[in-house]
Coordinates of C-alpha atoms and ligand atoms in Angstrom, one line a residue:
Chain A
M1 CA 195.9 28.8 79.6
H2 CA 192.3 27.8 79.3
A3 CA 189.8 29.6 77.2
I4 CA 187.6 32.3 78.7
Q5 CA 184.1 33.0 77.4
Y6 CA 182.8 36.6 77.3
A7 CA 179.0 37.4 77.5
A8 CA 177.3 40.9 77.4
P9 CA 173.6 40.5 78.6
R10 CA 171.4 43.5 78.3
T11 CA 168.9 42.2 81.2
L12 CA 169.6 41.3 84.8
Q13 CA 167.7 38.2 84.2
D14 CA 170.2 37.1 81.5
A15 CA 173.1 37.8 83.7
L16 CA 171.7 35.9 86.5
E17 CA 171.0 32.9 84.3
I18 CA 174.8 32.7 83.4
L19 CA 175.6 33.1 87.1
Q20 CA 173.4 30.2 87.9
E21 CA 174.9 28.1 85.2
Y22 CA 178.6 28.7 85.8
G23 CA 178.7 29.5 89.6
A24 CA 181.9 30.8 91.0
K25 CA 183.4 30.2 87.5
A26 CA 181.5 33.5 86.1
R27 CA 182.6 36.7 87.2
I28 CA 181.0 40.1 86.6
L29 CA 183.0 42.7 84.6
A30 CA 182.6 46.3 85.4
G31 CA 185.8 48.4 84.6
G32 CA 187.9 45.4 84.7
T33 CA 190.8 47.3 86.5
D34 CA 191.1 44.4 88.9
L35 CA 189.4 41.6 87.0
I36 CA 191.3 41.6 84.1
V37 CA 194.9 41.4 85.7
Q38 CA 193.3 38.6 88.0
A39 CA 191.9 36.6 85.3
G40 CA 194.8 36.9 83.1
T41 CA 197.3 35.9 85.8
G42 CA 195.2 33.1 87.1
A43 CA 194.7 34.9 90.5
R44 CA 191.0 34.1 89.7
S45 CA 189.9 31.2 87.8
V46 CA 187.4 32.6 85.5
D47 CA 185.4 30.5 82.7
V48 CA 183.0 33.2 81.8
I49 CA 183.2 37.0 82.0
V50 CA 179.9 38.6 82.3
D51 CA 179.9 42.1 81.1
G52 CA 177.7 44.2 83.4
K53 CA 177.9 47.4 81.4
R54 CA 175.1 46.6 78.9
I55 CA 172.6 46.2 81.9
P56 CA 170.9 49.5 82.4
E57 CA 170.2 49.3 86.2
L58 CA 174.2 48.7 86.6
M59 CA 174.8 52.0 84.7
H60 CA 172.2 54.0 86.5
L61 CA 173.5 57.0 88.6
A62 CA 170.7 59.2 90.1
F63 CA 170.4 61.7 93.1
D64 CA 167.2 62.7 94.3
P65 CA 166.9 64.7 97.8
A66 CA 164.1 62.6 99.1
D67 CA 165.5 59.0 98.0
G68 CA 169.4 59.9 98.3
L69 CA 172.0 58.6 95.8
T70 CA 171.7 55.6 94.0
I71 CA 175.0 54.3 92.1
G72 CA 174.7 51.3 89.6
A73 CA 177.4 48.8 90.4
A74 CA 179.3 49.5 87.1
V75 CA 179.2 53.2 87.2
P76 CA 182.7 54.4 86.7
C77 CA 184.3 56.7 89.2
C78 CA 184.5 59.7 87.0
R79 CA 180.7 59.9 86.5
I80 CA 180.6 60.6 90.3
Y81 CA 183.0 63.3 90.6
E82 CA 182.0 64.9 87.2
D83 CA 178.5 65.5 88.4
P84 CA 178.6 69.0 90.5
Q85 CA 175.4 68.1 92.4
I86 CA 176.7 64.6 93.4
S87 CA 180.2 65.7 94.4
R88 CA 178.6 68.6 96.4
R89 CA 176.2 66.6 98.2
Y90 CA 178.7 63.7 98.8
P91 CA 182.2 65.3 99.2
G92 CA 183.4 62.5 101.0
L93 CA 182.6 60.0 98.4
A94 CA 184.1 62.4 95.7
D95 CA 187.4 62.5 97.9
A96 CA 187.6 58.8 97.7
V97 CA 186.7 58.2 94.0
S98 CA 188.9 61.0 92.7
I99 CA 192.0 59.3 94.2
I100 CA 191.5 55.8 93.0
G101 CA 194.2 55.2 90.3
G102 CA 194.8 58.1 87.8
M103 CA 192.5 59.4 85.1
A104 CA 192.7 56.3 83.0
I105 CA 191.6 54.2 86.0
Q106 CA 188.8 56.4 87.1
G107 CA 187.2 56.5 83.6
R108 CA 186.7 52.7 84.0
A109 CA 186.8 51.6 87.5
S110 CA 183.4 51.3 89.3
V111 CA 182.7 51.7 92.9
G112 CA 180.6 48.5 92.8
G113 CA 184.0 46.7 91.4
N114 CA 185.9 48.5 94.3
L115 CA 183.6 47.0 96.8
C116 CA 183.2 43.6 95.4
N117 CA 187.0 43.2 94.9
A118 CA 186.9 43.4 98.6
S119 CA 190.4 44.7 99.1
P120 CA 191.0 45.9 102.8
A121 CA 192.4 48.9 101.2
A122 CA 189.6 49.7 98.8
D123 CA 189.4 53.7 99.2
S124 CA 185.7 53.9 98.4
V125 CA 184.6 51.6 101.0
P126 CA 185.2 53.7 104.2
A127 CA 183.4 56.7 102.5
L128 CA 180.6 54.5 101.7
I129 CA 180.3 53.2 105.2
A130 CA 180.5 56.9 106.5
Y131 CA 177.7 57.6 104.3
R132 CA 175.5 54.7 105.7
A133 CA 175.6 53.1 102.3
T134 CA 173.6 49.9 101.6
A135 CA 174.5 47.2 99.0
L136 CA 171.5 46.2 96.8
I137 CA 172.1 42.5 95.9
V138 CA 170.2 40.4 93.4
G139 CA 169.8 36.6 92.9
P140 CA 167.6 34.1 91.8
K141 CA 165.5 34.5 94.9
G142 CA 165.1 38.1 94.7
E143 CA 166.6 41.3 96.1
R144 CA 168.4 41.7 99.6
E145 CA 169.9 44.6 101.0
V146 CA 173.1 44.6 103.0
P147 CA 174.8 47.6 105.0
V148 CA 178.3 48.2 103.3
E149 CA 180.2 47.5 106.4
R150 CA 178.9 43.9 106.5
F151 CA 179.5 43.2 102.7
C152 CA 183.2 42.2 102.8
T153 CA 183.9 38.9 104.9
A154 CA 187.7 38.6 104.4
P155 CA 190.2 39.7 101.6
G156 CA 188.7 39.0 98.4
R157 CA 185.4 37.6 99.7
T158 CA 182.0 39.1 100.3
V159 CA 178.5 38.1 101.3
L160 CA 177.8 37.5 97.7
G161 CA 176.4 34.0 96.8
E162 CA 177.9 32.4 93.6
D163 CA 174.4 33.0 91.9
E164 CA 174.1 36.7 93.0
L165 CA 175.3 40.0 91.9
L166 CA 175.7 43.7 93.2
L167 CA 173.0 45.8 91.6
S168 CA 173.8 49.0 93.1
L169 CA 174.6 51.0 96.3
H170 CA 172.3 53.4 98.0
L171 CA 173.5 56.4 100.0
P172 CA 170.6 58.2 101.9
T173 CA 170.7 62.0 101.6
P174 CA 172.7 63.4 104.4
P175 CA 170.8 65.3 107.0
P176 CA 171.4 69.3 107.2
R177 CA 174.6 70.4 108.7
S178 CA 176.3 67.3 107.9
G179 CA 179.8 67.0 106.5
A180 CA 182.0 64.0 105.5
A181 CA 185.5 63.4 104.2
Y182 CA 187.9 60.7 103.1
L183 CA 191.6 60.8 103.7
R184 CA 194.4 58.4 102.9
F185 CA 198.1 58.0 103.3
I186 CA 200.2 56.4 100.5
P187 CA 204.0 56.0 100.5
R188 CA 204.3 57.5 96.8
N189 CA 202.9 60.9 95.5
E190 CA 200.5 59.3 93.2
M191 CA 199.0 55.9 92.1
D192 CA 199.2 53.8 95.3
I193 CA 197.6 51.6 97.5
A194 CA 196.7 53.1 100.8
E195 CA 198.8 52.4 103.7
V196 CA 195.7 53.8 105.8
G197 CA 192.6 55.3 104.8
V198 CA 189.9 56.9 107.0
G199 CA 186.3 57.8 106.0
V200 CA 184.1 59.9 108.4
S201 CA 181.0 61.5 108.4
L202 CA 179.2 64.0 111.1
T203 CA 176.2 65.8 111.6
L204 CA 175.7 68.8 113.8
D205 CA 172.6 70.1 115.7
E206 CA 171.2 73.8 115.5
Q207 CA 173.6 74.6 118.5
G208 CA 176.7 73.0 116.7
T209 CA 176.9 70.2 118.8
I210 CA 177.6 66.8 117.1
S211 CA 174.6 64.9 117.0
G212 CA 176.1 61.9 115.2
A213 CA 179.2 60.7 113.7
R214 CA 180.5 57.5 111.7
I215 CA 184.0 56.4 111.3
A216 CA 185.6 53.7 109.1
L217 CA 189.1 52.4 108.2
A218 CA 191.0 51.0 105.1
A219 CA 194.1 48.7 105.2
V220 CA 194.1 48.3 108.9
A221 CA 192.0 44.9 109.2
P222 CA 191.5 42.0 106.8
T223 CA 188.4 44.0 105.6
P224 CA 187.3 47.5 105.6
L225 CA 186.8 48.4 109.3
F226 CA 183.7 50.2 110.7
V227 CA 184.5 51.6 114.2
P228 CA 181.0 52.5 115.6
E229 CA 182.2 53.2 119.0
A230 CA 184.6 55.9 117.6
G231 CA 181.8 57.7 115.7
D232 CA 179.4 57.3 118.9
S233 CA 181.9 58.8 121.3
L234 CA 181.3 62.1 119.6
A235 CA 177.5 62.2 119.7
G236 CA 176.6 64.8 122.2
S237 CA 180.1 66.4 122.5
A238 CA 181.1 69.8 121.0
P239 CA 183.3 69.4 117.9
T240 CA 186.5 70.2 119.9
E241 CA 190.3 69.1 119.4
E242 CA 189.8 67.2 122.5
S243 CA 186.6 65.1 121.4
F244 CA 188.3 64.6 118.0
R245 CA 191.4 63.2 119.6
R246 CA 189.3 61.0 121.8
A247 CA 187.6 59.6 118.8
A248 CA 190.8 59.4 116.9
Q249 CA 192.4 57.1 119.8
I250 CA 189.3 54.8 119.7
A251 CA 189.8 54.3 116.2
R252 CA 193.6 53.7 116.7
D253 CA 192.7 51.3 119.4
A254 CA 190.0 49.4 117.1
S255 CA 192.7 49.0 114.3
R256 CA 194.3 45.7 113.7
P257 CA 196.9 46.3 111.0
I258 CA 199.8 44.2 109.6
N259 CA 203.3 44.7 108.8
D260 CA 203.9 44.9 105.0
I261 CA 205.8 46.6 102.2
R262 CA 203.5 49.8 102.8
G263 CA 204.3 50.1 106.5
T264 CA 204.7 48.8 109.9
I265 CA 201.8 48.1 112.5
E266 CA 203.1 50.9 114.5
H267 CA 203.2 53.5 111.7
R268 CA 199.8 52.4 110.6
K269 CA 198.3 52.8 114.0
H270 CA 199.9 56.3 114.3
L271 CA 198.3 57.3 110.9
V272 CA 194.8 56.1 111.9
G273 CA 195.1 58.9 114.7
V274 CA 196.4 61.4 112.6
L275 CA 194.2 60.9 109.6
T276 CA 190.9 60.4 111.8
R277 CA 191.5 63.7 113.4
R278 CA 192.1 65.6 110.1
A279 CA 189.2 63.9 108.6
L280 CA 187.0 65.2 111.2
E281 CA 188.2 68.5 111.1
R282 CA 187.7 68.6 107.2
A283 CA 184.1 66.9 107.6
L284 CA 183.3 69.6 110.4
E285 CA 184.4 72.6 108.1
R286 CA 182.1 70.9 105.3
A287 CA 179.2 70.6 107.8
R288 CA 179.5 74.3 108.8
Q289 CA 179.7 75.3 105.1
A290 CA 176.7 72.9 104.4
G291 CA 174.6 75.1 106.9
Chain B
M1 CA 199.4 33.1 65.9
S2 CA 200.5 33.1 62.2
E3 CA 197.1 33.0 60.7
E4 CA 196.0 35.9 62.9
K5 CA 198.7 38.0 61.6
N6 CA 196.7 38.5 58.3
D7 CA 194.1 40.4 60.3
R8 CA 193.7 43.9 58.6
L9 CA 191.7 46.8 57.7
E10 CA 188.5 45.4 56.4
S11 CA 187.1 47.9 54.0
S12 CA 189.5 50.7 53.6
N13 CA 192.3 49.1 51.7
G14 CA 190.6 46.8 49.5
D15 CA 192.3 43.9 50.8
V16 CA 190.0 40.6 51.1
S17 CA 190.2 39.5 54.6
R18 CA 190.6 35.8 55.5
R19 CA 186.8 35.8 56.5
Q20 CA 185.7 37.3 53.2
F21 CA 187.9 34.9 51.4
L22 CA 186.4 32.2 52.9
K23 CA 182.8 33.5 52.5
G24 CA 183.8 33.7 48.9
L25 CA 184.8 30.3 48.6
G26 CA 182.1 28.4 49.9
G27 CA 178.8 29.6 51.3
G28 CA 177.0 29.1 54.5
I29 CA 177.5 25.6 55.8
A30 CA 180.9 24.7 54.2
V31 CA 182.5 27.8 55.4
T32 CA 181.4 27.0 59.1
G33 CA 183.2 23.6 58.5
V34 CA 186.4 25.1 57.1
L35 CA 186.4 27.6 59.9
A36 CA 185.9 25.0 62.7
T37 CA 188.8 23.0 61.7
A38 CA 190.9 26.1 61.1
T39 CA 190.3 28.2 64.1
E40 CA 188.2 25.8 66.4
T41 CA 185.1 28.1 66.6
E42 CA 184.7 31.5 65.4
T43 CA 182.0 33.8 66.7
E44 CA 180.7 36.9 65.0
A45 CA 181.1 39.2 67.9
H46 CA 179.3 42.4 66.5
P47 CA 175.8 41.4 65.4
A48 CA 173.0 41.5 68.0
P49 CA 173.2 38.7 70.4
E50 CA 171.6 35.7 68.8
P51 CA 170.0 33.2 71.1
A52 CA 172.2 30.4 72.2
S53 CA 171.4 27.1 73.5
A54 CA 170.6 27.4 77.2
S55 CA 170.3 30.9 77.7
A56 CA 169.1 34.0 75.6
V57 CA 172.7 35.5 75.7
Q58 CA 175.3 35.0 73.2
R59 CA 178.6 33.6 74.6
L60 CA 181.7 34.4 72.8
R61 CA 184.2 31.8 72.9
G62 CA 186.9 30.4 70.9
K63 CA 188.0 32.9 68.2
V64 CA 186.0 35.8 67.9
R65 CA 186.0 38.5 65.1
V66 CA 186.0 42.0 66.5
R67 CA 185.3 45.2 64.6
L68 CA 186.9 48.3 66.1
N69 CA 186.7 51.8 65.1
I70 CA 190.5 52.8 65.4
N71 CA 191.6 56.1 64.3
G72 CA 188.6 56.7 62.2
Q73 CA 188.8 53.4 60.3
E74 CA 187.0 50.3 60.7
M75 CA 189.3 47.4 61.4
T76 CA 188.6 43.8 62.3
A77 CA 190.7 41.2 64.1
L78 CA 190.2 37.5 65.0
V79 CA 190.8 37.4 68.8
E80 CA 190.0 35.5 72.0
P81 CA 187.4 37.0 74.3
R82 CA 190.1 37.2 76.7
T83 CA 192.5 39.4 74.5
T84 CA 193.0 42.8 75.6
L85 CA 192.8 45.8 73.3
L86 CA 196.5 46.3 73.6
N87 CA 197.3 43.0 72.4
T88 CA 194.8 43.3 69.6
L89 CA 196.4 46.7 68.6
R90 CA 199.9 45.3 68.9
D91 CA 199.6 41.6 67.7
H92 CA 196.8 41.8 65.0
L93 CA 196.6 45.3 63.9
D94 CA 200.3 46.3 63.6
L95 CA 199.7 49.4 65.8
T96 CA 202.5 49.3 68.0
G97 CA 202.5 52.8 69.2
A98 CA 200.8 51.9 72.5
K99 CA 203.6 50.0 74.5
K100 CA 203.2 47.0 76.5
V101 CA 205.2 47.4 79.7
C102 CA 203.6 46.2 82.7
D103 CA 200.3 44.7 81.2
R104 CA 198.4 45.5 84.6
G105 CA 197.5 49.0 84.5
S106 CA 200.7 50.5 86.5
C107 CA 202.6 52.3 84.0
G108 CA 200.4 54.1 81.5
C109 CA 202.6 53.4 78.3
C110 CA 199.6 51.7 76.7
T111 CA 197.2 54.7 77.2
V112 CA 194.8 55.2 74.2
L113 CA 191.7 57.4 74.0
V114 CA 188.3 55.5 74.2
N115 CA 185.5 58.0 73.3
D116 CA 188.1 60.8 74.0
K117 CA 188.7 59.6 77.5
P118 CA 192.4 58.2 78.5
V119 CA 192.0 54.5 79.1
Y120 CA 194.9 51.7 79.6
S121 CA 194.3 49.5 76.7
C122 CA 195.9 46.4 78.8
M123 CA 193.0 46.7 81.0
M124 CA 190.1 46.7 78.3
L125 CA 189.0 43.6 76.5
A126 CA 189.0 44.1 72.7
V127 CA 185.5 42.8 72.6
D128 CA 184.4 45.3 75.1
A129 CA 185.9 48.0 72.8
Q130 CA 183.7 47.4 70.1
G131 CA 181.3 50.4 69.1
K132 CA 183.8 52.8 70.7
K133 CA 185.7 55.3 69.1
I134 CA 189.5 54.4 69.8
T135 CA 192.3 56.9 69.1
T136 CA 195.9 55.6 69.5
V137 CA 199.1 57.8 69.3
E138 CA 199.2 56.9 65.7
G139 CA 195.8 58.6 65.2
L140 CA 197.0 61.9 66.6
G141 CA 199.5 62.7 64.1
T142 CA 202.3 61.3 61.7
P143 CA 206.2 62.1 61.6
E144 CA 205.4 64.6 58.8
K145 CA 202.4 66.1 60.2
M146 CA 202.5 66.0 64.1
S147 CA 199.9 66.9 66.4
P148 CA 200.9 70.2 68.6
V149 CA 201.4 67.8 71.5
Q150 CA 203.8 65.8 69.4
E151 CA 205.5 68.6 68.1
A152 CA 205.9 70.0 71.7
F153 CA 207.5 66.9 72.9
V154 CA 210.1 66.9 70.2
E155 CA 210.7 70.7 70.8
H156 CA 211.1 70.5 74.4
D157 CA 213.1 67.3 74.5
A158 CA 210.5 65.6 76.5
L159 CA 212.0 61.9 76.1
M160 CA 214.9 59.8 76.8
C161 CA 214.4 56.2 75.7
G162 CA 210.9 57.1 74.5
F163 CA 209.1 54.0 75.8
C164 CA 206.8 56.1 78.0
T165 CA 206.3 58.8 75.3
P166 CA 203.1 57.6 73.4
G167 CA 201.4 57.2 76.9
F168 CA 202.2 60.6 77.9
V169 CA 201.4 62.2 74.5
V170 CA 197.8 60.5 74.6
S171 CA 197.3 61.7 78.4
C172 CA 198.4 65.2 77.5
T173 CA 196.0 65.3 74.5
A174 CA 193.1 64.0 76.4
L175 CA 193.8 66.9 79.0
L176 CA 194.1 69.7 76.4
Q177 CA 190.7 68.3 74.6
K178 CA 188.9 69.2 77.9
N179 CA 190.9 72.0 79.2
R180 CA 192.6 74.6 76.9
N181 CA 194.4 76.4 79.7
P182 CA 195.7 73.8 82.2
S183 CA 197.7 74.7 85.2
L184 CA 200.9 72.8 85.9
E185 CA 198.9 70.9 88.6
D186 CA 196.4 69.9 85.9
V187 CA 199.0 68.4 83.9
K188 CA 200.5 66.5 86.5
K189 CA 197.1 65.3 87.4
A190 CA 196.5 64.3 83.9
C191 CA 199.8 62.3 83.9
S192 CA 199.6 60.7 87.2
G193 CA 198.8 57.4 85.6
N194 CA 201.8 57.5 83.3
V195 CA 205.3 56.5 84.8
C196 CA 208.7 57.6 83.2
R197 CA 211.7 55.6 84.2
C198 CA 214.0 57.9 82.7
G199 CA 212.4 60.7 84.6
T200 CA 211.9 63.2 82.0
Y201 CA 208.8 64.5 83.8
P202 CA 209.9 68.3 84.0
H203 CA 210.3 68.3 80.1
I204 CA 207.1 66.4 79.7
F205 CA 205.1 69.2 81.7
E206 CA 206.8 72.1 79.9
A207 CA 205.9 70.4 76.6
A208 CA 202.5 70.0 77.5
L209 CA 202.0 73.5 78.7
A210 CA 203.7 74.9 75.7
A211 CA 201.3 72.8 73.4
A212 CA 198.2 74.3 75.2
K213 CA 199.6 77.8 74.5
K214 CA 200.3 77.0 71.0
M215 CA 196.8 75.5 70.5
R216 CA 195.2 78.5 72.1
G217 CA 197.1 80.6 69.4
A218 CA 199.0 82.5 72.2
Ligands
LIG301 C1 196.9 51.3 88.4 C2 195.7 50.8 89.3 C3 195.7 51.8 90.5 C4 194.6 51.4 91.3 N1 194.5 52.4 92.5 C5 193.6 52.3 93.4 C6 193.5 53.1 94.5 O1 194.1 54.1 94.5 N2 192.5 53.0 95.3 C7 191.7 51.8 95.4 O2 190.8 51.7 96.1 N3 191.8 50.8 94.2 C8 192.6 51.1 93.3 N4 193.0 50.3 92.4 C9 192.0 49.1 92.2 C10 190.8 49.0 91.3 O3 191.1 50.2 90.2 C11 189.5 49.2 92.0 O4 189.4 48.2 92.9 C12 188.3 49.5 91.1 O5 187.3 50.4 91.8 C13 187.6 48.5 90.8 O6 186.6 48.5 89.9 P1 186.2 47.8 88.5 O7 185.1 48.5 88.0 O8 187.6 47.9 87.6 O9 186.1 46.2 88.7 P2 186.4 45.1 88.2 O10 187.7 44.7 87.9 O11 185.4 44.9 86.9 O12 185.6 43.9 89.2 C14 186.3 43.8 90.3 C15 185.7 42.4 91.1 O13 184.5 42.8 91.5 C16 183.7 41.8 90.8 N5 182.4 42.6 90.5 C17 182.5 43.7 89.7 N6 181.1 44.2 89.7 C18 180.3 43.2 90.3 C19 178.9 43.1 90.5 N7 178.2 44.1 90.1 N8 178.5 42.0 91.2 C20 179.4 41.1 91.5 N9 180.7 41.2 91.4 C21 181.1 42.4 90.7 C22 184.3 41.3 89.7 O14 184.0 40.0 89.3 C23 185.8 41.3 90.2 O15 186.1 40.2 90.9 C24 193.8 50.4 91.2 C25 194.0 49.6 90.1 C26 194.9 49.9 89.1 C27 195.1 48.7 87.9
LIG302 S1 200.9 48.4 80.1 FE1 199.1 49.0 80.4 S2 199.4 50.2 82.2 FE2 201.3 49.3 81.9
LIG303 S1 211.6 58.2 78.3 FE1 212.4 56.4 79.1 S2 210.7 55.8 80.1 FE2 210.2 58.0 79.8

């Protein structure tokens, strides 16, 4: 077992300096619910753990109707669902963060860590994609913004350079008459990894016709999967069982699952269809309530 | 390992810790020399970060003395930066109430309260737990003077082998601190991160509801 160092920088600049010095051997620590096991078992080779929780920007959580929602990369899940305004404005995100592990996980685990860990089954990611979230990345050369659907590149891999870190996630304010939802299927009742997860958002026009929709899937591809054509198929349609079925079929066709202990290809494809339809129904209900 | 075993309460019981002893022996430079041979390097984890060589940020490496506020007492232990709070409690501070079962966040047997919220102590580093209020199952009550939740677990026969019990007691306590009148669903949700292999769930849920009732004075 080799020794691991720990640093708790208080500024972004200090954190970036450590990343520059150690490259891939430095890892940012948020809640540690993925990293501590990975570092402990040697699944990730780590020389320096850089605790991000003392950096104010990483712990910042704010909603403003003009700017939308900013989630600092290390903000734990519980702070999102415990904020009544945020969970009312972003119910699809609240759905996802309130099912990540149990209470003891949600008090620590962050959405930023969920994204940076780049598991194809990460629950918050389809919800983020449905909300058009962008990831704000900082590195020695400054800041850049990446849409969340392009953030993960392979299991455990992201667009982050070795000298970069995720600063925050930004979700625009949903337009009026919008709703969203995240649903997943797990083989157990609690505390399991998604066999399939589906995040959707949709917006109605004044006549009640769908003006736009977004659909993203978890655990059916090497990365979280955005299926733009499924959402686009709904634009201009009435929110009917038929249009939802059509969108669900497109999502199902786009999924590329594998067989593993949680489920078979066939079962996962079936679930994509069912969950997409149900998530659309729930999002529609919420859009109508949002008025 | 053996020399770490003498980690202990720093101030409360009047014992002299190894570090204080060494301090008393030598003074500045000589002490550093002794420590360096005895335990590689020891970094004081608590004071504000001192400027290190390359960057302005202090890196903790080698052995680190952490100061923890556990069950209302200041305790210190000499650990590595990678050492989890769970290993610190069990191996360095003789607080073995939190149990090590999976060591990877899957069972809940190591649950403690950190600033009154339930946390898996196997998934938190000791260095990261400094400056926070930590409560272990030992801090909730003693065999002579049990907390209402502990008492209810006994009364309702809410355990078989008992390995999962400290974790469930802590999770239920966290719930009842926030919610005086929980439903069965609330209790199940609060316990969703705790696993009981003996299958004592129905009695655990009864115990939690009974404790809530008792605490409300109903
Ligand atoms: C019992 C248990 C149950 C779980 N259940 C679920 C579940 O139901 N659904 C689910 O999706 N996940 C689940 N997880 C996985 C995990 O909790 C989540 O992925 C969590 O959101 C990770 O966040 P964290 O803050 O703990 O990340 P950490 O462990 O701190 O970090 C995760 C990874 O991201 C990197 N990282 C973190 N922040 C940054 C940053 N700002 N910039 C660059 N890199 C960064 C770290 O270096 C590390 O590699 C579970 C885990 C456990 C132990
Ligand atoms: S030992 Fe910590 S959750 Fe199992
Ligand atoms: S009583 Fe044995 S594991 Fe719960």
